[in-house]
Tab-separated table of C-alpha atoms in Angstrom:
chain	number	residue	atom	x	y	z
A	262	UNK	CA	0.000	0.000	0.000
A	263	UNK	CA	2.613	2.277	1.364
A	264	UNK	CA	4.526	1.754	-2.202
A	265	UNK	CA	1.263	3.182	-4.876
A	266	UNK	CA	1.158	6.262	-2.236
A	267	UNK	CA	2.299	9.204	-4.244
A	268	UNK	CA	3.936	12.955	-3.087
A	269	UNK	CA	2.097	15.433	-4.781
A	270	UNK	CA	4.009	19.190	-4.455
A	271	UNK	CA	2.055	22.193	-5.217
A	272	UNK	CA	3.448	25.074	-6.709
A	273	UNK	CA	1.828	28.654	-6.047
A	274	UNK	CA	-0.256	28.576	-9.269
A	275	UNK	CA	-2.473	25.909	-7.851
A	276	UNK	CA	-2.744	27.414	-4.545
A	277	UNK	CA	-4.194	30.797	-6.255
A	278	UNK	CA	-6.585	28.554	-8.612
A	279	UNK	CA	-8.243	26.734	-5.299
A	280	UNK	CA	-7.186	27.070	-1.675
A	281	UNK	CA	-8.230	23.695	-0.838
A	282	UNK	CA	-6.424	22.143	-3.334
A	283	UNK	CA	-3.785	20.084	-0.365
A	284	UNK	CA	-7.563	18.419	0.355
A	285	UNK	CA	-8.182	16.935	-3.113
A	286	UNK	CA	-5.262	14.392	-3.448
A	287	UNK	CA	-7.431	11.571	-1.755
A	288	UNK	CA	-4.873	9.060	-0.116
A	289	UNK	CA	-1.669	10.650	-1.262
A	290	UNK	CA	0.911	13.387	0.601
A	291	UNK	CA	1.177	16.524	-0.591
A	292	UNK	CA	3.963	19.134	0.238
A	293	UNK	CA	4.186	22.789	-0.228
A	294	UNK	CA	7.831	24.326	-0.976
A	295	UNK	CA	8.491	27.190	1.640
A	296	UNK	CA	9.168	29.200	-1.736
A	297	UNK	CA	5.466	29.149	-2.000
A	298	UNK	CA	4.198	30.322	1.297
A	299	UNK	CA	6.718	33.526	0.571
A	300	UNK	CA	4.909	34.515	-2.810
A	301	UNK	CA	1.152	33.769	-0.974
A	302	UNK	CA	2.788	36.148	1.606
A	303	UNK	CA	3.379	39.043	-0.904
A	304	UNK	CA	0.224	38.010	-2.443
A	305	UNK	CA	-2.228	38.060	0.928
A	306	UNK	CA	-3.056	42.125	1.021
A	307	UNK	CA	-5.467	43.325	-1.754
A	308	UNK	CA	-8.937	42.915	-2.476
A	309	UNK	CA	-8.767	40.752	-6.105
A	310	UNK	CA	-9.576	36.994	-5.922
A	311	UNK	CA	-5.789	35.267	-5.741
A	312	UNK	CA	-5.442	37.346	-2.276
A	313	UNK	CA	-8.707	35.838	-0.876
A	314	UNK	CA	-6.925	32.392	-2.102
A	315	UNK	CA	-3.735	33.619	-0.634
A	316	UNK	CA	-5.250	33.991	2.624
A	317	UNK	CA	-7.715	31.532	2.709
A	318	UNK	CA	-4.709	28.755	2.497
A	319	UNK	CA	-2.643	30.690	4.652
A	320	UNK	CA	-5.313	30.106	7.674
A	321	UNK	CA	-5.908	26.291	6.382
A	322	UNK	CA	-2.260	25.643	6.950
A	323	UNK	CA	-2.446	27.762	10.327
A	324	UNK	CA	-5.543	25.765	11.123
A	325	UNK	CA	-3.960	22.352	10.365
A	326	UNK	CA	-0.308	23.125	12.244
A	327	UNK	CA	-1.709	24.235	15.967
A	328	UNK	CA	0.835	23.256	18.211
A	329	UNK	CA	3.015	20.755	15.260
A	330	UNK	CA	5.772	21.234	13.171
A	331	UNK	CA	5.021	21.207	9.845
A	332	UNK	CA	8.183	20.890	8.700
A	333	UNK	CA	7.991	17.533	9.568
A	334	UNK	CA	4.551	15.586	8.157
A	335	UNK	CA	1.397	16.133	9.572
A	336	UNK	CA	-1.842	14.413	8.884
A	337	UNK	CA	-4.164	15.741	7.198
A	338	UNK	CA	-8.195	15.917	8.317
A	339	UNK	CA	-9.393	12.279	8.223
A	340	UNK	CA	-8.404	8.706	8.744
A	341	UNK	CA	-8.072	8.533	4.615
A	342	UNK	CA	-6.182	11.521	3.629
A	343	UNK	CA	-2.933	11.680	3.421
A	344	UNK	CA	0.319	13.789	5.130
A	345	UNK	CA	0.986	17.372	4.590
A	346	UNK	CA	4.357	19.001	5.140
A	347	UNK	CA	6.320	22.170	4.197
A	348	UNK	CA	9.502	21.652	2.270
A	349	UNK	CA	12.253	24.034	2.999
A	350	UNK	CA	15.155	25.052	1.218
A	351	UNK	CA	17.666	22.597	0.061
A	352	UNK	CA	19.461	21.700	-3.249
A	353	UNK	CA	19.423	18.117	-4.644
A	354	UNK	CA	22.641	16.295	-4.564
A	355	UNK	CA	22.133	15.463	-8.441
A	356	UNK	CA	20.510	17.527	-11.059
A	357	UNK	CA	20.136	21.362	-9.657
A	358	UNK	CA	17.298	23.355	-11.538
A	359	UNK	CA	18.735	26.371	-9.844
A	360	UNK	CA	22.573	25.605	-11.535
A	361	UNK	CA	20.781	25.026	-14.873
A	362	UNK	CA	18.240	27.320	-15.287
A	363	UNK	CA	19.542	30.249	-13.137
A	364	UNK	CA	19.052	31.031	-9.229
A	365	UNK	CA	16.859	34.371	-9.807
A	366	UNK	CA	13.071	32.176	-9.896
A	367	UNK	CA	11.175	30.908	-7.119
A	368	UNK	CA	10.311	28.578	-9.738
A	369	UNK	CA	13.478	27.095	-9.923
A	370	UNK	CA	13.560	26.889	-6.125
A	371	UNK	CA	10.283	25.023	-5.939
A	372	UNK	CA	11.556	22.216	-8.607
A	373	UNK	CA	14.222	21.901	-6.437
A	374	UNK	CA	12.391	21.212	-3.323
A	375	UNK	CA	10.475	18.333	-5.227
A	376	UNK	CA	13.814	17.098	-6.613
A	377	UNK	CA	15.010	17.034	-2.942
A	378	UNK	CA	11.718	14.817	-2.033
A	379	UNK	CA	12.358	12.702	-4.746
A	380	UNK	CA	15.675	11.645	-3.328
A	381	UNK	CA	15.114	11.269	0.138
A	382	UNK	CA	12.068	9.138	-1.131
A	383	UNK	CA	12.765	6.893	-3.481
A	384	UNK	CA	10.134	4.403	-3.017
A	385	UNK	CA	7.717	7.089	-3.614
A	386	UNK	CA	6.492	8.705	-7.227
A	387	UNK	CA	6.932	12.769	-6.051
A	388	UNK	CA	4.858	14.854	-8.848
A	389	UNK	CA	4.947	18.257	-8.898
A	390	UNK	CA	1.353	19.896	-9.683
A	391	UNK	CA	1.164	23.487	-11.120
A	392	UNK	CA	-0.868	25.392	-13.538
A	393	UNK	CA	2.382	27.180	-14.926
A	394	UNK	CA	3.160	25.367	-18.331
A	395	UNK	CA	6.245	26.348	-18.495
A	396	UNK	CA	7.524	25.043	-14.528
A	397	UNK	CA	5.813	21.424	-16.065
A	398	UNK	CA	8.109	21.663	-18.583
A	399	UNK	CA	11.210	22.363	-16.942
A	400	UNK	CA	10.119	19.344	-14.329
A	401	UNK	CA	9.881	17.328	-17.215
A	402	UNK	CA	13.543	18.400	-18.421
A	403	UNK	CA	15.005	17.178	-15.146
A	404	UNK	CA	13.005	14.091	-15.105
A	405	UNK	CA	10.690	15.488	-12.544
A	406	UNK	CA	6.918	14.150	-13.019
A	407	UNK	CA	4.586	16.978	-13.309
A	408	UNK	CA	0.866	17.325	-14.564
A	409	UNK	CA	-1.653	19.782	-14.364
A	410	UNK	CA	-4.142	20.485	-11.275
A	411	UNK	CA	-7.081	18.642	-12.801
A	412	UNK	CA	-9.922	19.235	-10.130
A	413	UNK	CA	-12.686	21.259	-11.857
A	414	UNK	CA	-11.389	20.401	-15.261
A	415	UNK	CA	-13.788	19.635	-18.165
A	416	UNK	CA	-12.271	16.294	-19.528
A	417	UNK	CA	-14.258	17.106	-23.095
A	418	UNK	CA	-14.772	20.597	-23.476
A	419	UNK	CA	-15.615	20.376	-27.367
A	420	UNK	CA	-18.546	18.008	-26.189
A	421	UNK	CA	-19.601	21.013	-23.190
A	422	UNK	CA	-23.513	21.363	-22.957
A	423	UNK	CA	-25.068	23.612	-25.563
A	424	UNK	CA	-28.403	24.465	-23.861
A	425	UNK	CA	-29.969	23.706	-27.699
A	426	UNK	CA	-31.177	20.591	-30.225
A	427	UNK	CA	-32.896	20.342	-33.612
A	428	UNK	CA	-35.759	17.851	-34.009
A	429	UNK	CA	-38.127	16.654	-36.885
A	430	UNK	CA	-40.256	14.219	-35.092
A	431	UNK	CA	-42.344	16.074	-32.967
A	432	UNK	CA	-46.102	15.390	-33.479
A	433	UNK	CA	-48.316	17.302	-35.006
A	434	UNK	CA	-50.612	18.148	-32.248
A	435	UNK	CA	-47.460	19.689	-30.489
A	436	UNK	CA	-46.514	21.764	-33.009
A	437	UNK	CA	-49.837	22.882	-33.387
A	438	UNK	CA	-50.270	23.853	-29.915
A	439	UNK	CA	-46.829	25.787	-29.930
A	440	UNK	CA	-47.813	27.698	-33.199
A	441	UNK	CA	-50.677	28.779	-31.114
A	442	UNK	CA	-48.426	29.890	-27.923
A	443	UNK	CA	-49.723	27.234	-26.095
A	444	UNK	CA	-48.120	25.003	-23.464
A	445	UNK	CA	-47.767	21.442	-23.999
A	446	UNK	CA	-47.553	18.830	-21.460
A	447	UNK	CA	-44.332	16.972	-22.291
A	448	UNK	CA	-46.083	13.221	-21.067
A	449	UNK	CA	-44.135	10.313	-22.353
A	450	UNK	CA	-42.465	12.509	-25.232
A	451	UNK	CA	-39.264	11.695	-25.908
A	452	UNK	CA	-36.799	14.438	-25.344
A	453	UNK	CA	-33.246	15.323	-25.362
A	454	UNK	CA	-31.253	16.026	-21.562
A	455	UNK	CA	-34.535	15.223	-20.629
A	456	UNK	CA	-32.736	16.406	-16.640
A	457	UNK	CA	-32.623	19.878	-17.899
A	458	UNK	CA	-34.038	22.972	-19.342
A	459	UNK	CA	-33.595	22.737	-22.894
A	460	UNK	CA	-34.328	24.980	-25.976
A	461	UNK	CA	-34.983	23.410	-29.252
A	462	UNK	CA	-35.590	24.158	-32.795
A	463	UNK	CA	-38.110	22.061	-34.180
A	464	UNK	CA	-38.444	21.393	-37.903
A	465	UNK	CA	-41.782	20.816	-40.008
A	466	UNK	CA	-41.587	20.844	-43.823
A	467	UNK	CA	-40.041	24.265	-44.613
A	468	UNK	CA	-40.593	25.969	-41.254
A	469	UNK	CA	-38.864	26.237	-38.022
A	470	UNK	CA	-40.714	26.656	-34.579
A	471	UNK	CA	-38.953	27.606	-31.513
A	472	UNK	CA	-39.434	25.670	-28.275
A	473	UNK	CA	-38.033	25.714	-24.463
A	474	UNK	CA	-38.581	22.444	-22.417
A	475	UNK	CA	-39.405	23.767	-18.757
A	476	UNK	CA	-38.186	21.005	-16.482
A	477	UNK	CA	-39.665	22.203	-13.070
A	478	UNK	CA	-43.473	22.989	-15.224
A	479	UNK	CA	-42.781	19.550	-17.381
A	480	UNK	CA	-44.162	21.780	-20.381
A	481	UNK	CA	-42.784	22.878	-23.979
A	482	UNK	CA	-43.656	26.478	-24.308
A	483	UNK	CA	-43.037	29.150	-27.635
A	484	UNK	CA	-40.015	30.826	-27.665
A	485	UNK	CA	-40.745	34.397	-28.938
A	486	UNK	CA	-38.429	36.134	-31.670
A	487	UNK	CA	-39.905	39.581	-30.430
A	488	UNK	CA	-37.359	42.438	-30.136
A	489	UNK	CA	-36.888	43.023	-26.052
A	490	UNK	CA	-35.969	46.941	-25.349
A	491	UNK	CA	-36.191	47.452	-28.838
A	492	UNK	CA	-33.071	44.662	-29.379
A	493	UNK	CA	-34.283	42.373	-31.990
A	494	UNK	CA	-32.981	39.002	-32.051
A	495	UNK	CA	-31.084	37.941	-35.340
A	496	UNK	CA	-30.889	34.459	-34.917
A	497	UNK	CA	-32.536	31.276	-32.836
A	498	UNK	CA	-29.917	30.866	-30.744
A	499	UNK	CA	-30.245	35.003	-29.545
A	500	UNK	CA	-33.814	34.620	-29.338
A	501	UNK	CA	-33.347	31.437	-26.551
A	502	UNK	CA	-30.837	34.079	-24.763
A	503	UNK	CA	-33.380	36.262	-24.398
A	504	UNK	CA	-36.010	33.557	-23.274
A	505	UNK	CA	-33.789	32.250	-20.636
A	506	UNK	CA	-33.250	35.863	-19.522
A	507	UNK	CA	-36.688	37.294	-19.239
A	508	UNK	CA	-38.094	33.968	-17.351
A	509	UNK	CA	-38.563	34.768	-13.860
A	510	UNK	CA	-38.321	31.104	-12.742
A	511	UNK	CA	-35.069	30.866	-14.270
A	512	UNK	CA	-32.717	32.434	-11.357
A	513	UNK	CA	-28.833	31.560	-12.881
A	514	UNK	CA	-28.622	31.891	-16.647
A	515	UNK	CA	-24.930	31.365	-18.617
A	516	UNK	CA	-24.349	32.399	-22.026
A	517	UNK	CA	-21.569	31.237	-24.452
A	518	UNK	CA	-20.035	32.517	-27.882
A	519	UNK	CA	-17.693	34.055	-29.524
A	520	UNK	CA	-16.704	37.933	-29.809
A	521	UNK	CA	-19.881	39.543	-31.586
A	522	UNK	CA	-22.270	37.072	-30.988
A	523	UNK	CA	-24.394	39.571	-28.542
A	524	UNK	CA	-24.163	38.168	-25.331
A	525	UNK	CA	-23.526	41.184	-23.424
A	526	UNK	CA	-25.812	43.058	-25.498
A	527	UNK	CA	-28.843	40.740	-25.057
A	528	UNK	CA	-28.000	40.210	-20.921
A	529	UNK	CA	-28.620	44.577	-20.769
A	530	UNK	CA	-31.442	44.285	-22.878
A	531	UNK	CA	-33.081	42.125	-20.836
A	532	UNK	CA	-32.173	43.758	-17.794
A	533	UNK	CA	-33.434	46.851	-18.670
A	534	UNK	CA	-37.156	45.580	-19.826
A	535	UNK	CA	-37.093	44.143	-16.493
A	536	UNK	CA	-35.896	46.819	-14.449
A	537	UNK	CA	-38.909	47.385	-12.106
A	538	UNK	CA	-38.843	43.738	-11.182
A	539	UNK	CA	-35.080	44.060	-9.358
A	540	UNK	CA	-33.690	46.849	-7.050
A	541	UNK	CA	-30.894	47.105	-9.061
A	542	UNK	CA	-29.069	46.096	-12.573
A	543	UNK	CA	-25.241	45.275	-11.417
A	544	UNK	CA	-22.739	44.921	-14.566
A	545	UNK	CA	-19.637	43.733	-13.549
A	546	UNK	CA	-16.437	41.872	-15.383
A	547	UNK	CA	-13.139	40.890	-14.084
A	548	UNK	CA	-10.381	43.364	-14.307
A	549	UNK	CA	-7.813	41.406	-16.311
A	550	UNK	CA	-4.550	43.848	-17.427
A	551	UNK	CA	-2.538	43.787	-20.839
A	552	UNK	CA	0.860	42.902	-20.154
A	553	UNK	CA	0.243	42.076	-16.588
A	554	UNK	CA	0.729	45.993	-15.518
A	555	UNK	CA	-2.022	46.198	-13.151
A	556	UNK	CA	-4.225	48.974	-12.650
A	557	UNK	CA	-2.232	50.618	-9.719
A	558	UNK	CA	-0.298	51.916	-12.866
A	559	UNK	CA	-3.100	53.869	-14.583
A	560	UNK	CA	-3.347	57.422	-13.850
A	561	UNK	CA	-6.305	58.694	-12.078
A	562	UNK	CA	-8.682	57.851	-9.221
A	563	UNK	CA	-10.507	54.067	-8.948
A	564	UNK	CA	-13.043	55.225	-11.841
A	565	UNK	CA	-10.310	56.135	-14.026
A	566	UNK	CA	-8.203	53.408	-13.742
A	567	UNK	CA	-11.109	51.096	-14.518
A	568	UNK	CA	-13.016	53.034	-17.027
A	569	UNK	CA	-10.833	51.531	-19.678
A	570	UNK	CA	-11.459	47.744	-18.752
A	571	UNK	CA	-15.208	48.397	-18.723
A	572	UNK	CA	-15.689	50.492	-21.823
A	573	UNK	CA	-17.037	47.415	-23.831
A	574	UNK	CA	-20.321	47.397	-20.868
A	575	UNK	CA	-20.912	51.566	-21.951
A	576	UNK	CA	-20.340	50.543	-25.802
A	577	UNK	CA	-23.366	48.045	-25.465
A	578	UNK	CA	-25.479	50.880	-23.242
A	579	UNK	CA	-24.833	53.385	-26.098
A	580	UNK	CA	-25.839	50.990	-28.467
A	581	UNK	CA	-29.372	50.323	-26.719
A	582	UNK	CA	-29.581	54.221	-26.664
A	583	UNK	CA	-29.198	54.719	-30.305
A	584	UNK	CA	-32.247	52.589	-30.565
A	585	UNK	CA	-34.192	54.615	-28.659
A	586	UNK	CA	-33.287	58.231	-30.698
A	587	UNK	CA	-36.361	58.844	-31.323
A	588	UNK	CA	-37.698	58.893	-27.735
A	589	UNK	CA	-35.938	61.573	-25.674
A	590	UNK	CA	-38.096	60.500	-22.904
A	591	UNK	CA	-36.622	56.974	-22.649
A	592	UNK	CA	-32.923	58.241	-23.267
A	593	UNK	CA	-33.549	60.723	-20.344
A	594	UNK	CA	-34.901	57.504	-18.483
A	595	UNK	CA	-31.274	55.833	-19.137
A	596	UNK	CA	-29.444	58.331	-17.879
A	597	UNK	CA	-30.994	58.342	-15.176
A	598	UNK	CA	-30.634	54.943	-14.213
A	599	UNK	CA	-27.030	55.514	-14.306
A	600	UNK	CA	-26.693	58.498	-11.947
A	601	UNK	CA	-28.417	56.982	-9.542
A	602	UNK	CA	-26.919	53.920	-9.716
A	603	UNK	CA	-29.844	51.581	-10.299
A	604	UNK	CA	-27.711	50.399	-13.299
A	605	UNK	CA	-24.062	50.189	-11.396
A	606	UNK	CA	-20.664	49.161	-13.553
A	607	UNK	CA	-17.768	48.724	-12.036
A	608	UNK	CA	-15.433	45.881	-11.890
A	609	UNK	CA	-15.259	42.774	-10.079
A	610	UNK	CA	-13.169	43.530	-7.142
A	611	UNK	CA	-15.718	46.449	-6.193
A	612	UNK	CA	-18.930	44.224	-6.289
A	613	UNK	CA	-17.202	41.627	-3.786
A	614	UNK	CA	-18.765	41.492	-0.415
A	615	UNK	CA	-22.098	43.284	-1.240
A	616	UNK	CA	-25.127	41.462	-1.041
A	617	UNK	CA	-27.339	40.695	-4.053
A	618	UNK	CA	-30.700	40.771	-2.556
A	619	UNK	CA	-33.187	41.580	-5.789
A	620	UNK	CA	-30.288	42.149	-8.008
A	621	UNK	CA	-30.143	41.281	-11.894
A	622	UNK	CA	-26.333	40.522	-12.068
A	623	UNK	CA	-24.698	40.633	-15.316
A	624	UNK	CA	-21.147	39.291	-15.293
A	625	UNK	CA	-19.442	39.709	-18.435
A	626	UNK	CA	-16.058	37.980	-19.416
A	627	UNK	CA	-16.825	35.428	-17.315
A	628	UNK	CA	-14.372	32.356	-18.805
A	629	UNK	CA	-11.260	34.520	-16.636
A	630	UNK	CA	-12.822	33.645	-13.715
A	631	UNK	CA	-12.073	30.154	-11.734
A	632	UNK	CA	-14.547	27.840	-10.376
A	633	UNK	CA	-13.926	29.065	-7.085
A	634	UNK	CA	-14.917	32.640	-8.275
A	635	UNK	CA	-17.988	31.275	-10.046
A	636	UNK	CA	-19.079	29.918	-6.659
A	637	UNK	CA	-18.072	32.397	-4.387
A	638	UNK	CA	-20.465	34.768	-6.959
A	639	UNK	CA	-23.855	32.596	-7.147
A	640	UNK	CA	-23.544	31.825	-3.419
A	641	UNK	CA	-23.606	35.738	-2.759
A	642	UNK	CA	-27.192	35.447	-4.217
A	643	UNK	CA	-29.944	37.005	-2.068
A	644	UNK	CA	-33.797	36.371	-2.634
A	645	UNK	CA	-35.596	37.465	-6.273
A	646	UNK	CA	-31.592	38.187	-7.725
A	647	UNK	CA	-31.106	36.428	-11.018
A	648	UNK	CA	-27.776	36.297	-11.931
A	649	UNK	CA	-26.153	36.148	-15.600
A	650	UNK	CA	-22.946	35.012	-16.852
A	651	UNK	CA	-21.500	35.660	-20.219
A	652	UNK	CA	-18.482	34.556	-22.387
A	653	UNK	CA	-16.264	33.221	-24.514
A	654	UNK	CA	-14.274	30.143	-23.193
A	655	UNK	CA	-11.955	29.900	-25.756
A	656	UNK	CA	-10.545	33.616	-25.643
A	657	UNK	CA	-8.984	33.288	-21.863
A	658	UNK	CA	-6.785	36.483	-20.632
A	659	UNK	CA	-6.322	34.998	-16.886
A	660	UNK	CA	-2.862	33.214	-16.688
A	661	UNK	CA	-3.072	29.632	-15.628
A	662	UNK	CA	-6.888	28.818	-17.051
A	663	UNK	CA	-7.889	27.687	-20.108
A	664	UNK	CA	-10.929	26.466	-22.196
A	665	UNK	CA	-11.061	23.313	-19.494
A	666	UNK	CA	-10.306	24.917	-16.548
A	667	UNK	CA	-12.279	28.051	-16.453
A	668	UNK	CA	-14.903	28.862	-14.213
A	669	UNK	CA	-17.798	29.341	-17.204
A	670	UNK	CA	-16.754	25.984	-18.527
A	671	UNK	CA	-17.303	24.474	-14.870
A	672	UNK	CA	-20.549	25.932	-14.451
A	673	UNK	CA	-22.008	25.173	-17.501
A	674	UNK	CA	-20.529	21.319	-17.139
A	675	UNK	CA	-21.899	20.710	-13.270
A	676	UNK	CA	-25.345	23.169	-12.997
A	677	UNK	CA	-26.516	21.842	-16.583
A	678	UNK	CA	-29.300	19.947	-14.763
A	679	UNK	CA	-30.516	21.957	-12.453
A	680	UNK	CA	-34.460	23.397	-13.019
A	681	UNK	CA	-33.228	27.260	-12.173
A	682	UNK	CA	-30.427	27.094	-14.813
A	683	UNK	CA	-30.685	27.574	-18.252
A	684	UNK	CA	-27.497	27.501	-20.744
A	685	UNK	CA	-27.247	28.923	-24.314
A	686	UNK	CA	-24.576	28.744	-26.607
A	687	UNK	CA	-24.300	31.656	-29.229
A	688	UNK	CA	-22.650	30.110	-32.410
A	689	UNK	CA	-23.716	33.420	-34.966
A	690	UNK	CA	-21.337	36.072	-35.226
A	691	UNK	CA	-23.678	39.139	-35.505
A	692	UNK	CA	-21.644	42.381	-34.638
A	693	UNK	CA	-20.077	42.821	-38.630
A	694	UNK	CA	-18.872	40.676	-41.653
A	695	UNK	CA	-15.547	41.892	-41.059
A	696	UNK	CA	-15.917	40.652	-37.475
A	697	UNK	CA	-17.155	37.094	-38.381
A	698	UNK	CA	-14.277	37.118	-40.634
A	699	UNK	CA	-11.757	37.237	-38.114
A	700	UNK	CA	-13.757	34.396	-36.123
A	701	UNK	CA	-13.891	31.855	-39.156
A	702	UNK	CA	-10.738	32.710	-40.825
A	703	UNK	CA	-7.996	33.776	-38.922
């Protein structure tokens, strides 16, 4: 038994990605380079999401030590987990990532520390765990097992839930009822994710109807192809966005595509037809800088240094207003909105800790957040708030996730069944030509 145990060593990536990460290795050890607990250090003051993580593990470990070394192993919660213990500093008496790839990297430091554990236990498979391609890589150079953290991963993201299915067979009486806006009682009919809500496009001859399977009401009801704040939508899929987002019994929507495929613009439409419903309209995204220069180096006060990240929100609220140019009144009734702060923007970090009682929360960009995030979000979720995320899982500007490991990706894969969820993914490019060019050709 003691021989198919295994040393797993986490680097700081993983830590940042989910604080509970040392719990998730079932039977097997894991160790933590001391390297590591000196960047969560630098990393614990701030108000973004990695210094939650940072100090989230930083009380686990305090929590787990007490009165022990941990230096030395320590056993983790429960009589089936493994050992936890922090390496510290020491070179390996063969292969030195510091000599070969330079002494200036923590990086280097923490390879070391698993080489180190690989020689003073040699009947023992050490792997080192990190989101950081490039540390896996060197590992791998020095003969150093390493993989990625693969809790909350999507094993086949090209097969991820669509929210949407064409059919032919319905019967006849079914359609008819739908062309009439009629619910129909679903019975013994034959459906696909029969679990979950489910939009469909349903084919007769020629013609196309539109349909969305209610799980909770066990009905097929029309899907309506009306504009919604005077936002028309161009295509089926649009047209189920906006479904999903005007149904009051549908609390947690999600909404997937690529650039120009309206998802933003659809998730403020709808939130402003149904603005006497909620308290307030929140619009939020995650602040992710170019070129990792964060937003400390932007001149200006808080508004100014995050104006720039959220200028693709106020591009979609000017948008809806040039609909409305011909109605002062309702362009008036906008801008109001926004100096009073019914509708609120700002970014991520500033909505955290606030409590969404009768909110309708638009997230934007959602694919750079991490499961954790995703969580910590919907579980801030007060009574009558409905809460909508959007984006693109394949265009990912947060180091260390990708279309697998993202937070929108693990949301869509694990809440797919659930009767207050709906899903829709947005396959249309709708913004320009020239934009759908870039998304099919280059």
């Amino acid at each position: 038994m003691a021989a198919s145990r295994k040393i797993f060593v986490l680097d700081t990536s993983v830590i940042l990605y989910d604080h509970n990460a040392l719990n998730n290795f079932q039977e097997h050890d894991v160790a933590i380079p001391v390297q590591v607990l000196e960047e969560l250090d630098n990393l614990k003051g701030g108000n973004e999401t990695r210094n939650f993580e940072a100090r989230s593990f930083i009380r686990l470990i305090d929590d787990l030590s007490r009165k022990k070394l941990i230096n030395h192993w320590v056993r983790l919660n429960g009589q089936t987990k493994g050992k936890f213990r922090v390496i510290l500093s020491g070179a390996p008496e063969r292969l030195n990532a510091e000599k070969i790839f330079g002494n200036a990297k923590y990086d280097h430091q923490i390879i070391n520390a698993a080489l180190v554990l690989m020689e003073e236990n040699p009947d023992k498979k050490v792997v080192l765990v990190s989101k950081d391609i490039c540390l896996r890589l060197k590992a791998k150079a020095l003969n150093l097992p390493a993989e990625d953290y693969e809790t909350g991963k999507i094993k086949n993201v090209e097969a991820l839930y669509t929210g949407k299915t064409t059919r032919k067979d319905f019967p006849a009486e079914v359609i008819d009822a739908l062309k009439n806006k009629m619910p129909v009682p679903v019975g013994n009919m034959p459906l696909d994710h029969i679990g979950a809500n489910q939009f469909y496009a349903i084919r007769q001859n020629r013609k196309t109807l539109y349909a969305f399977y209610h799980r909770s009401a066990q009905t097929l009801e029309s899907v309506s192809t009306a504009p919604v704040f005077r936002i028309k939508p161009r295509n089926p899929e649009q047209a189920f966005a906006l479904h999903a987002l005007l149904n009051p019994a549908i609390r947690l929507v999600s909404i997937q595509g690529n650039a120009g495929t309206g998802k933003t613009l659809l998730a403020l439409a709808s939130a402003l037809a149904q603005r006497k419903n909620y308290r307030q309209i929140y619009i939020t995204r995650p602040v992710i800088p170019l070129s990792n220069r964060e937003i400390g180096f932007l001149p200006g006060d808080a508004k100014s240094k995050t104006d720039p990240f959220l200028a693709p929100i106020w591009d979609n609220i000017r948008f809806i207003k040039e609909q409305y140019a011909d109605d002062e009144k309702m362009l008036l009734k906008i801008d109001e909105l926004i100096a009073t702060e019914k509708i609120a923007i700002a970014p991520l970090a500033f909505i955290r800790g606030r409590t969404l009682t009768k909110i309708f929360f638009i997230v934007d960009e959602a694919q750079n957040l991490t499961p954790h995030e995703i969580k910590t979000i919907i579980s801030r979720a007060g009574e009558h708030t409905k809460i909508v995320f959007t984006g693109d899982i394949y265009q990912i500007d947060t180091p260390y996730l990708d279309a697998e490991s993202n937070g929108l990706s693990y949301l869509i894969e694990n809440v797919k069944n659930h009767p207050l969820y709906a899903h829709v993914t947005l396959q249309k490019g709708e913004r320009s030509e020239l934009a759908n060019l870039a998304n099919d050709l280059l």
